Coordinates of C-alpha atoms and ligand atoms in Angstrom, one line a residue:
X223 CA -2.5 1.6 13.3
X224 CA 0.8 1.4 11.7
X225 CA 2.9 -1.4 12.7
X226 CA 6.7 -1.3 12.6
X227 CA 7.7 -4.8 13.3
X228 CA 11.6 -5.6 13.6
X229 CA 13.2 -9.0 13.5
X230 CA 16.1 -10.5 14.7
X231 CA 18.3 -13.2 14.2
X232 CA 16.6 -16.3 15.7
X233 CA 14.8 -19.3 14.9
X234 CA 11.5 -18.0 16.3
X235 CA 11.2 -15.7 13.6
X236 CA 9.1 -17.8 11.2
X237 CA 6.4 -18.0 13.7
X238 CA 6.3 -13.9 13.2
X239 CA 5.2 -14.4 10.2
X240 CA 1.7 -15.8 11.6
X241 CA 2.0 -12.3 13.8
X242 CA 2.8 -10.2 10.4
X243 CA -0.3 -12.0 8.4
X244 CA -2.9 -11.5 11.4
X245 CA -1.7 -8.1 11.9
X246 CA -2.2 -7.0 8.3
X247 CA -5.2 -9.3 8.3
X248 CA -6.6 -6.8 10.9
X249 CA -6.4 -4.1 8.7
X250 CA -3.3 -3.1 10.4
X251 CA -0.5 -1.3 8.2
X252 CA 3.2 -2.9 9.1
X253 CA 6.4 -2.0 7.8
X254 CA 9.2 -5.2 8.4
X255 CA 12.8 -3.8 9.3
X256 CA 14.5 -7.3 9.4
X257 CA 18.4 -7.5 10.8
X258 CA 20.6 -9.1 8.7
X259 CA 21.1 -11.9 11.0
X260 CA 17.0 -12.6 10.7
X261 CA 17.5 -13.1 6.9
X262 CA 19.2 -16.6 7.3
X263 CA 15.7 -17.7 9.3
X264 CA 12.7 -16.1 7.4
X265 CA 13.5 -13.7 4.0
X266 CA 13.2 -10.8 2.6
X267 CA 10.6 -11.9 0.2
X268 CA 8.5 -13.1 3.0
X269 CA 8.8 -9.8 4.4
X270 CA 8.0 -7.8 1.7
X271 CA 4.7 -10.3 0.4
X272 CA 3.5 -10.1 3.7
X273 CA 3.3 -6.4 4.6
X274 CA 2.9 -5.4 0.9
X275 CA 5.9 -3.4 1.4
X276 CA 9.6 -2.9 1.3
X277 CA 11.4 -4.7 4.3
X278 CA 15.1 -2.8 4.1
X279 CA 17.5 -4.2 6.5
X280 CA 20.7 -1.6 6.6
X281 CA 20.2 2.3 7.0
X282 CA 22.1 3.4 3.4
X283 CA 19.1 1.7 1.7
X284 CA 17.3 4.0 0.4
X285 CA 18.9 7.6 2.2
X286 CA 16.8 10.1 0.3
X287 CA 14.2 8.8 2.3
X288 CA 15.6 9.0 5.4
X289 CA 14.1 5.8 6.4
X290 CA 16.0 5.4 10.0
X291 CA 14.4 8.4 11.0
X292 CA 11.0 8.2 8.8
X293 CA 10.2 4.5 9.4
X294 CA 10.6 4.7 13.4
X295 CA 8.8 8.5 13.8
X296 CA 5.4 7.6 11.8
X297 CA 5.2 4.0 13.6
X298 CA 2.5 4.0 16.8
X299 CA 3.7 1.1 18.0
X300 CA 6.9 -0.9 17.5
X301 CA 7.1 -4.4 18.0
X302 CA 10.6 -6.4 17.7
X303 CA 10.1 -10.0 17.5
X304 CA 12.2 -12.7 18.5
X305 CA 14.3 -10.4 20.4
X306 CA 17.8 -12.1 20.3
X307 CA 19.9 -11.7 23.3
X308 CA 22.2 -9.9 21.7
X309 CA 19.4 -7.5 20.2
X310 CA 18.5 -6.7 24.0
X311 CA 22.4 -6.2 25.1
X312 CA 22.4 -3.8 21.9
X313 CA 18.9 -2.0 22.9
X314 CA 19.9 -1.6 26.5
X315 CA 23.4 0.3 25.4
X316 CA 20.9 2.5 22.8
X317 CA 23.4 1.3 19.9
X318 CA 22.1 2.4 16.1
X319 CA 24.1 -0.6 14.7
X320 CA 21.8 -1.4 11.4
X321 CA 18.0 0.4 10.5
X322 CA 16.3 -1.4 13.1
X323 CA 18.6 0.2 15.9
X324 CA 18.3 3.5 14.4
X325 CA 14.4 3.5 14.1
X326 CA 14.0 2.8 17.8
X327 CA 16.3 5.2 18.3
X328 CA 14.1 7.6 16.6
X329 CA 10.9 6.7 18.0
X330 CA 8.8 7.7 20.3
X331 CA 6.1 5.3 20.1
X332 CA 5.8 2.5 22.4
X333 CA 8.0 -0.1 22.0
X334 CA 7.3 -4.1 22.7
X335 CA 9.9 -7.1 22.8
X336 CA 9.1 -10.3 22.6
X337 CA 12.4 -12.2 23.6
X338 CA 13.2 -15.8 22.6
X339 CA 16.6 -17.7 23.5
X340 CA 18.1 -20.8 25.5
X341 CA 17.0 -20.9 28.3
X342 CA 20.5 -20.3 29.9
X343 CA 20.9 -17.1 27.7
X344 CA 17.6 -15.8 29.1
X345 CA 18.7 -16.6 32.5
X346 CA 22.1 -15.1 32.0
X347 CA 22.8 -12.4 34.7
X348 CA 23.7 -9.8 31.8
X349 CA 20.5 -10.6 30.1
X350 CA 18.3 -10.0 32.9
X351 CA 20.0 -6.7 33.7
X352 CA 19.3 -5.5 29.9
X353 CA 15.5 -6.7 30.2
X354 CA 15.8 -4.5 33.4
X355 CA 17.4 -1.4 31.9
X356 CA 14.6 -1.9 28.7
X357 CA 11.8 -1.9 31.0
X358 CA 13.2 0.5 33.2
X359 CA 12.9 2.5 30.4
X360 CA 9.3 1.8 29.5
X361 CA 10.1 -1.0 27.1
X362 CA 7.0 -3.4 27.2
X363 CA 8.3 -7.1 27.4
X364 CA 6.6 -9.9 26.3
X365 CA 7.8 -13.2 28.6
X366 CA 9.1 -16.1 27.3
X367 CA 6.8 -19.0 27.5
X368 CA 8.7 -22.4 29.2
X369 CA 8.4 -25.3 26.6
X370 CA 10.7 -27.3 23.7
X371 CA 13.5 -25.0 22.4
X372 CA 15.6 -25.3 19.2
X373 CA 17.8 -28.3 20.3
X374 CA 16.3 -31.2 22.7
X375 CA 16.0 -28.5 25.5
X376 CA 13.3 -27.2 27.2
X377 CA 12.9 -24.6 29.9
X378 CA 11.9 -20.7 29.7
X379 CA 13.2 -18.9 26.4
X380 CA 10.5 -19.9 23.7
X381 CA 8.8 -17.0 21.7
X382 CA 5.0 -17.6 22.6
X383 CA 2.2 -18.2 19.9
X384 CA 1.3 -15.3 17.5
X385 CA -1.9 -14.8 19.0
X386 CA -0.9 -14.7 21.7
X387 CA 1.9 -12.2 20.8
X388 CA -1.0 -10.2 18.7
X389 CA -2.8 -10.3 21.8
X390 CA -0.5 -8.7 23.8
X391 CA 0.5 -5.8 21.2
X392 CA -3.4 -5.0 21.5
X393 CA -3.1 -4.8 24.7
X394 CA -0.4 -2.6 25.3
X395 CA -1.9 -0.6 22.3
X396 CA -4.9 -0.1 23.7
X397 CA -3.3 1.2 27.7
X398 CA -1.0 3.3 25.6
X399 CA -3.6 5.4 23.5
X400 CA -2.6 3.6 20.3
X401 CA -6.2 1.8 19.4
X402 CA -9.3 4.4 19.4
X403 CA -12.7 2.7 19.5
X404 CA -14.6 0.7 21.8
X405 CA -14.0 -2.5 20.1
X406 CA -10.2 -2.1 21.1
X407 CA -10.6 -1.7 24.4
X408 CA -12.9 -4.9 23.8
X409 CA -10.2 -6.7 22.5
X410 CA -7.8 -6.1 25.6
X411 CA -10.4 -7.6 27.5
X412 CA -10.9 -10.8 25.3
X413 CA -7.5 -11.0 23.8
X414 CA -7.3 -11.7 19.8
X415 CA -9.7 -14.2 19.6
X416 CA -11.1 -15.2 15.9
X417 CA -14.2 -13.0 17.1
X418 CA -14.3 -10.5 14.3
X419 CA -16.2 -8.1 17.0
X420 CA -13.2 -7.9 19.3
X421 CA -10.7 -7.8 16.5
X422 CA -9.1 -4.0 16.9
X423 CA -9.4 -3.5 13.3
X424 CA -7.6 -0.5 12.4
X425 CA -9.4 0.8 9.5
X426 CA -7.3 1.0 6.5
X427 CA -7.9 4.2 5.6
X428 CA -6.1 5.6 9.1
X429 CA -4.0 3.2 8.7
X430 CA -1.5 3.3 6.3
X431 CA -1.9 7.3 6.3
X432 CA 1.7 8.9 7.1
X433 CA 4.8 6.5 6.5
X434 CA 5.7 8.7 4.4
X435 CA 7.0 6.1 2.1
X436 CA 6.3 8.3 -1.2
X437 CA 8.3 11.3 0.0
X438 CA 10.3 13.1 -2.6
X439 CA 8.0 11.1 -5.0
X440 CA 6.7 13.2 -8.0
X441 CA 3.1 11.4 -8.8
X442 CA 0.6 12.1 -11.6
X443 CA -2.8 11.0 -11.8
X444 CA -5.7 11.0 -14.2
X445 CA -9.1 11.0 -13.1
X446 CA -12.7 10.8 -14.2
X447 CA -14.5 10.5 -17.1
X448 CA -13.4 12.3 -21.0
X449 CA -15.9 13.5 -23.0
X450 CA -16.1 14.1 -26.8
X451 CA -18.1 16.3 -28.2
X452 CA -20.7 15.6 -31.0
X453 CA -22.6 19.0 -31.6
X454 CA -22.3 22.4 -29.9
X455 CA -24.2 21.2 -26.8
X456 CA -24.2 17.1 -26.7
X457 CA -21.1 14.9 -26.2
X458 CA -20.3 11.3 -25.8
X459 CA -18.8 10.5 -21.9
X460 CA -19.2 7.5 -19.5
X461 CA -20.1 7.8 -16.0
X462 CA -16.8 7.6 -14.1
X463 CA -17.5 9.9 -10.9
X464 CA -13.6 10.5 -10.6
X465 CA -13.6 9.0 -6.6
X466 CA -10.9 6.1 -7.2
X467 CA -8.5 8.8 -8.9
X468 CA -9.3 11.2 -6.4
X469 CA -8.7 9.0 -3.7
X470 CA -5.3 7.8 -4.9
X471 CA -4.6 11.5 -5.2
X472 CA -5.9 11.9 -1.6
X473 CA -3.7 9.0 -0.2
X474 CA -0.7 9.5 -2.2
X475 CA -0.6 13.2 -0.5
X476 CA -0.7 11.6 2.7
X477 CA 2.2 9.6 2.0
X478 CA 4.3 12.6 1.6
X479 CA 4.2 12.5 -2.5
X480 CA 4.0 15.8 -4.8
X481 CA 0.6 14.8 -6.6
X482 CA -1.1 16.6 -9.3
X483 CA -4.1 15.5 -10.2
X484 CA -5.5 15.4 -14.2
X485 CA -8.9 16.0 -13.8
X486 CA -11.8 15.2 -16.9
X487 CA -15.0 16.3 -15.2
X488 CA -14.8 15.4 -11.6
X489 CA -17.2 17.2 -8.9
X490 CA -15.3 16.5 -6.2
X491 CA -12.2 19.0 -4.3
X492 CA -8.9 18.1 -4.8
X493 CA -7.3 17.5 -1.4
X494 CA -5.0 20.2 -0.1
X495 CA -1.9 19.9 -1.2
X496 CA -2.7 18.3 -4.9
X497 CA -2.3 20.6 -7.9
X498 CA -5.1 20.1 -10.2
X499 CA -5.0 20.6 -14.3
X500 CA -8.7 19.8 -15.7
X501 CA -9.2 18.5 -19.5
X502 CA -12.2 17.5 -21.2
X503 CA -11.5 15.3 -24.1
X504 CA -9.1 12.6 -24.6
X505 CA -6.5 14.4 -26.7
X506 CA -6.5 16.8 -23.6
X507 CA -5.7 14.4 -21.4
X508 CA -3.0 12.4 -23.1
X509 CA -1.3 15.8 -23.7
X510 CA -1.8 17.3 -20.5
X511 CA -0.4 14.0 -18.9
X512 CA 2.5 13.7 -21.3
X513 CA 3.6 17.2 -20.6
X514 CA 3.4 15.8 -16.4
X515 CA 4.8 12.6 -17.1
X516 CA 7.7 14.3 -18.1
X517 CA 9.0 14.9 -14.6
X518 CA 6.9 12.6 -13.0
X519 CA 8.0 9.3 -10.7
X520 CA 4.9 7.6 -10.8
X521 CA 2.2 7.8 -13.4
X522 CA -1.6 6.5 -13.0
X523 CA -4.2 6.1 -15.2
X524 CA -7.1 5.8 -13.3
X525 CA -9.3 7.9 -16.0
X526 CA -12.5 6.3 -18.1
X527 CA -10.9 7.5 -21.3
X528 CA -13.2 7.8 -24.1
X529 CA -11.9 5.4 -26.7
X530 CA -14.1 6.4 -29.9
X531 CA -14.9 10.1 -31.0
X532 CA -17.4 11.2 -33.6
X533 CA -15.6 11.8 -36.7
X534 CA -17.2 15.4 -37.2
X535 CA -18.3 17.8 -34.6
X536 CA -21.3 19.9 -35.7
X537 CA -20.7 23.5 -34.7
X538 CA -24.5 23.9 -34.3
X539 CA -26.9 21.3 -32.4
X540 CA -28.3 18.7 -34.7
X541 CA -31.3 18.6 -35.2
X542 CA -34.4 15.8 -35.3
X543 CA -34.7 14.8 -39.0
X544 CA -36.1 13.0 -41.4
X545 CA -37.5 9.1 -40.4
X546 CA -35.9 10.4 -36.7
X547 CA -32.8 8.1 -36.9
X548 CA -29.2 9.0 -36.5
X549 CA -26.1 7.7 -37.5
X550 CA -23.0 8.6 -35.7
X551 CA -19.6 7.9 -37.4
X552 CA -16.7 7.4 -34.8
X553 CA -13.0 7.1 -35.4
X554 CA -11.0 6.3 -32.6
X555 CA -9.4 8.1 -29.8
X556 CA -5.8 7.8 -29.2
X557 CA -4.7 5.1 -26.3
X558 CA -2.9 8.0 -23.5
X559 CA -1.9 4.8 -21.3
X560 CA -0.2 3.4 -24.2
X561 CA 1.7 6.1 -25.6
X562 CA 2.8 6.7 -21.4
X563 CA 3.9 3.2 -21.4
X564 CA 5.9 4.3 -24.8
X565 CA 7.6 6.9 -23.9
X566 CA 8.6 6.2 -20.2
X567 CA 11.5 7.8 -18.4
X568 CA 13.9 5.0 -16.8
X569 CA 12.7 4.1 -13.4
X570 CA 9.4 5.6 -13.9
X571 CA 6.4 3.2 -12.9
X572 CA 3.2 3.2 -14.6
X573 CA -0.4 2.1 -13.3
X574 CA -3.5 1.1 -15.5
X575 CA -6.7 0.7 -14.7
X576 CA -8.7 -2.2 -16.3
X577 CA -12.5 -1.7 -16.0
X578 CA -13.8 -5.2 -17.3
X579 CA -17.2 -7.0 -17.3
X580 CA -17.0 -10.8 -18.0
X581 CA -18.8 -11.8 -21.3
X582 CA -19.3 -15.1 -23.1
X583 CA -16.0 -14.6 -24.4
X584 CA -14.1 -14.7 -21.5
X585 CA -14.0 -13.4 -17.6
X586 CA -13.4 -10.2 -15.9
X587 CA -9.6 -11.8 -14.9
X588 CA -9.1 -13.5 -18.2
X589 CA -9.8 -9.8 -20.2
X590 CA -7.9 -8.4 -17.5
X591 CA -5.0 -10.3 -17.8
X592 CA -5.1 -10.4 -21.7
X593 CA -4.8 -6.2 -21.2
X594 CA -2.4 -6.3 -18.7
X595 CA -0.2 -7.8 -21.3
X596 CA -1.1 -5.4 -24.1
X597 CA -0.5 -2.2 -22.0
X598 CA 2.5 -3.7 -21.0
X599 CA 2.2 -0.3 -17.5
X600 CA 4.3 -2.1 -14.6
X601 CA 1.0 -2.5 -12.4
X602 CA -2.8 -3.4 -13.9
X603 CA -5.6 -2.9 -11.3
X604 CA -8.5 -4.8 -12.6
X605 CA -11.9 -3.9 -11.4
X606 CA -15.3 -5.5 -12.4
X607 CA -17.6 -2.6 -13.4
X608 CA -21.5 -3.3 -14.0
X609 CA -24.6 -1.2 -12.9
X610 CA -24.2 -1.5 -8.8
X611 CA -20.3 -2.4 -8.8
X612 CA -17.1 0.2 -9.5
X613 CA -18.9 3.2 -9.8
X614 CA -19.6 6.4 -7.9
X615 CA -18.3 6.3 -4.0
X616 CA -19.1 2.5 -3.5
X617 CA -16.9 0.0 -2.1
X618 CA -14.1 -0.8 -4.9
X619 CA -12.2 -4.3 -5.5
X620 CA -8.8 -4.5 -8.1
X621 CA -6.6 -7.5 -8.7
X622 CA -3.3 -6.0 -9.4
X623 CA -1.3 -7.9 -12.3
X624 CA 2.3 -7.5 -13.7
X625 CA 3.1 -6.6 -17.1
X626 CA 2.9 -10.6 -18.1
X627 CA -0.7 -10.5 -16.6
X628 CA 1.1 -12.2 -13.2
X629 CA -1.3 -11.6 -9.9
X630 CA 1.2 -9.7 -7.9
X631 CA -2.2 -8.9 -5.2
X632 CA -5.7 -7.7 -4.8
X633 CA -7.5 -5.3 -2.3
X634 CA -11.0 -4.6 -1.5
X635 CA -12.2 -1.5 0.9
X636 CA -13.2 1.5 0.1
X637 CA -12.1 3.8 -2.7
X638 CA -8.8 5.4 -0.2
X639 CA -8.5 2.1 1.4
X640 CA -8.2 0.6 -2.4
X641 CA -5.6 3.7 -2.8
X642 CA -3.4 2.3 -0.7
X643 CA -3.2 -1.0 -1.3
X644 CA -2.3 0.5 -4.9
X645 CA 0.2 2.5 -3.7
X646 CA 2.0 -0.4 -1.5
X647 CA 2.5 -1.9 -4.5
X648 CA 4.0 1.3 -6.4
X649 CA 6.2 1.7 -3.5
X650 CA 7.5 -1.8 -4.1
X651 CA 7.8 -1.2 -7.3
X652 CA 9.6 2.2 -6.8
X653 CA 11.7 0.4 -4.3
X654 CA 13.1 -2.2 -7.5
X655 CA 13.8 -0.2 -9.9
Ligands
CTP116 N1 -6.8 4.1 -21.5 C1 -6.1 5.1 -22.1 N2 -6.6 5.6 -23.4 C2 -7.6 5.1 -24.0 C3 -8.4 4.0 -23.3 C4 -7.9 3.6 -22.1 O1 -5.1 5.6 -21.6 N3 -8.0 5.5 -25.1 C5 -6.3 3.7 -20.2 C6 -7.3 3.8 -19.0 O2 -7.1 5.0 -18.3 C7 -6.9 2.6 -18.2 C8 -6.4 1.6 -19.2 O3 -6.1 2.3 -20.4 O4 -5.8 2.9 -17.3 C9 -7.5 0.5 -19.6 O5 -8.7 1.2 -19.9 P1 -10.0 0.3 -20.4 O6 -11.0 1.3 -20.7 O7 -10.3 -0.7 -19.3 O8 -9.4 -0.4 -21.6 P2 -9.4 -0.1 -23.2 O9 -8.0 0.1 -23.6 O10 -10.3 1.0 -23.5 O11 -9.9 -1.5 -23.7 P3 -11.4 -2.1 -23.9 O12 -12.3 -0.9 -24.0 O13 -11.3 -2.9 -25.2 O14 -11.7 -3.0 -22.7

């Protein structure tokens, strides 16, 4: 399901953290809307490495977007954690005074606080009538635990565990609707014990679908396999089944980008939505994607691009010969990512794919990282390729390196679930420039 966790100013909020990791741990996709009070506890960076995401703080960030609106709309659930006292007193009046107050505003999901103060503050006559008006209003409130506070005191007012806080969000999750499945109504039940079979795992693929974080983002893919041809019926190819490119396609649409997707001999249907050019060789395809990198935000290379081509093409099929051997000569083909990463338009972002099997020289991260630097795109997603691994509509894995050959994060899932952790880190990336 997708998350949107706020946090106020309080001391409590490190302990979200441990909330934010098992949430996304789940399989869960939050977005962090800190206040700028909360930044002098826990940072943005935090945040951000966390979720995989942008955490913006202050509704002109990013307006095109329309975040106040977008961020509290596509949540299911909203959790805001500490909840200050003066967060509550701000809530109960409906005020829109930063993003956080505008996304509640905006949403209609069901909303969960989890306050944490002094224990005098908590027991202050105006706070309980705010924690009245909230619930009143169908707020879900988390109570305080009693126990040490910041200073020497101790009473009511602390911000319980994270699981138990996780446990709680299930809870009212699964009452509301929120969770599907029977292992989240399990999980009610059992609370979020370690138990992997009670965990409400929200699958990633549902999960990050619709936060719309790529809106207004024009996004251009390549996909599948080129092929070059050798005589008038026989070519040279590789057997990239086009899923991974397919599936960022697929994802990317969900997230409200304009794809097109660059197609070199892929069986599969584009998703609705995605305009589709098809190529066959590699000259093709670097033309066809310089022509859309042109106007385009965000450009992948997810293609197996052929990187040698015979030197002549017989216009006729050759034929057996002579003591039945048969030598090729091949030139090279011309490096599309390179010449992307050449001519790049300011703010674009580019994406590589690095398909690598370890050898005695080195291993799979080693050549990866040595590529990442030569290709110099802003994101490298390295994948290990071999006979059962990469291929086809199988499970994927990619460690995603910076231009230095830096680990900036990996994901594992299937091909859209792979998508997406891709395209958190494009949006970060999108979100720096
Ligand atoms: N690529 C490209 N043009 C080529 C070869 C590769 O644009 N002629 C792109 C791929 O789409 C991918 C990235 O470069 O995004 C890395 O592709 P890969 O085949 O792993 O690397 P190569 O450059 O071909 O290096 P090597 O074959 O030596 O591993």
């Amino acid at each position: 399901m997708r998350v949107l966790l706020g946090v106020t100013g309080g001391i409590a909020a490190y302990k979200v953290a441990l909330v934010l990791r098992r949430l996304a741990e789940d399989g869960h996709s939050v977005r962090v809307i800190p206040t700028a009070a909360s930044l002098n506890f826990v940072g943005r960076s935090t945040w951000e490495a966390l979720s995989g995401a942008p955490a913006p703080t202050v509704t002109f960030e990013d307006v095109p977007s329309v975040q106040h609106v977008r961020l509290g709309q596509r949540a299911d659930i909203v959790l805001v954690a500490p909840a200050t006292a003066d967060f509550l007193a701000s809530m109960a009046r409906g005020e829109a005074r930063d993003l956080l107050g505008n996304a509640l505003l905006a949403t209609s999901a069901p909303v969960v606080v989890a306050p944490a103060m002094h224990t005098e503050m908590w027991q202050n006559e105006a706070t309980r009538a705010n924690v009245a008006t909230l619930k009143a209003r169908g707020v879900h409130v988390i109570e305080p635990t009693v126990g040490r506070l910041t200073g020497p005191d101790s009473g009511p007012g602390r911000l319980p565990d994270p699981e138990d806080i996780v446990a709680a969000l299930y809870s009212v999750a699964s009452t509301e609707g929120v969770l599907g499945g029977t292992d989240d109504a399990g999980a009610t039940e059992s609370g979020a014990g370690d138990d992997a079979s009670v965990t409400p795992g929200g699958s990633k693929d549902d999960a990050t679908a619709g936060w719309g974080d790529l809106e207004g983002v024009r996004l251009v893919v390549s996909a599948g396999g080129t092929r070059e041809p050798l005589d008038a019926v026989r070519f040279l190819g590789n057997r990239s089944s086009g899923h991974q490119g397919f599936a960022i396609a697929e994802a990317a649409r969900e997230r409200g980008a304009d794809v097109t997707i660059v197609s070199a001999h892929v069986a599969l249907p584009a998703g609705e939505g995605v305009r589709r050019v098809e190529v066959s060789t590699t000259a093709d395809l670097g033309a066809a994607m310089r022509e859309e990198a042109e106007r385009a935000d965000v450009v992948i290379m997810a293609a197996a691009v052929a990187d040698f081509r015979p030197a002549q093409v017989a216009g006729h099929k050759i034929k057996k010969s002579g003591d039945g051997t048969l030598e090729l000569s091949l030139v090279p083909t011309e490096d599309v990512l390179a010449s992307l990463v050449q001519g790049r338009r300011d703010g674009q972002v580019i994406v590589g794919f690095a398909a690598e099997t370890g050898d005695a020289g080195a291993s799979v991260s080693e050549h990866g990282a040595a590529k990442a630097r030569r290709k110099a795109a802003d994101l490298m997603c390295v994948n290990e390729v071999g006979e059962a691994k990469g291929f086809g509509d199988r499970p994927n894995a990619v460690t995603m390196l910076d231009a230095d050959g830096g680990r900036v994060g990996e994901v594992a899932g299937t091909k859209l679930a792979v998508a997406h952790g891709v395209l958190d880190q494009v949006v970060r990336l999108l979100h720096q420039v």
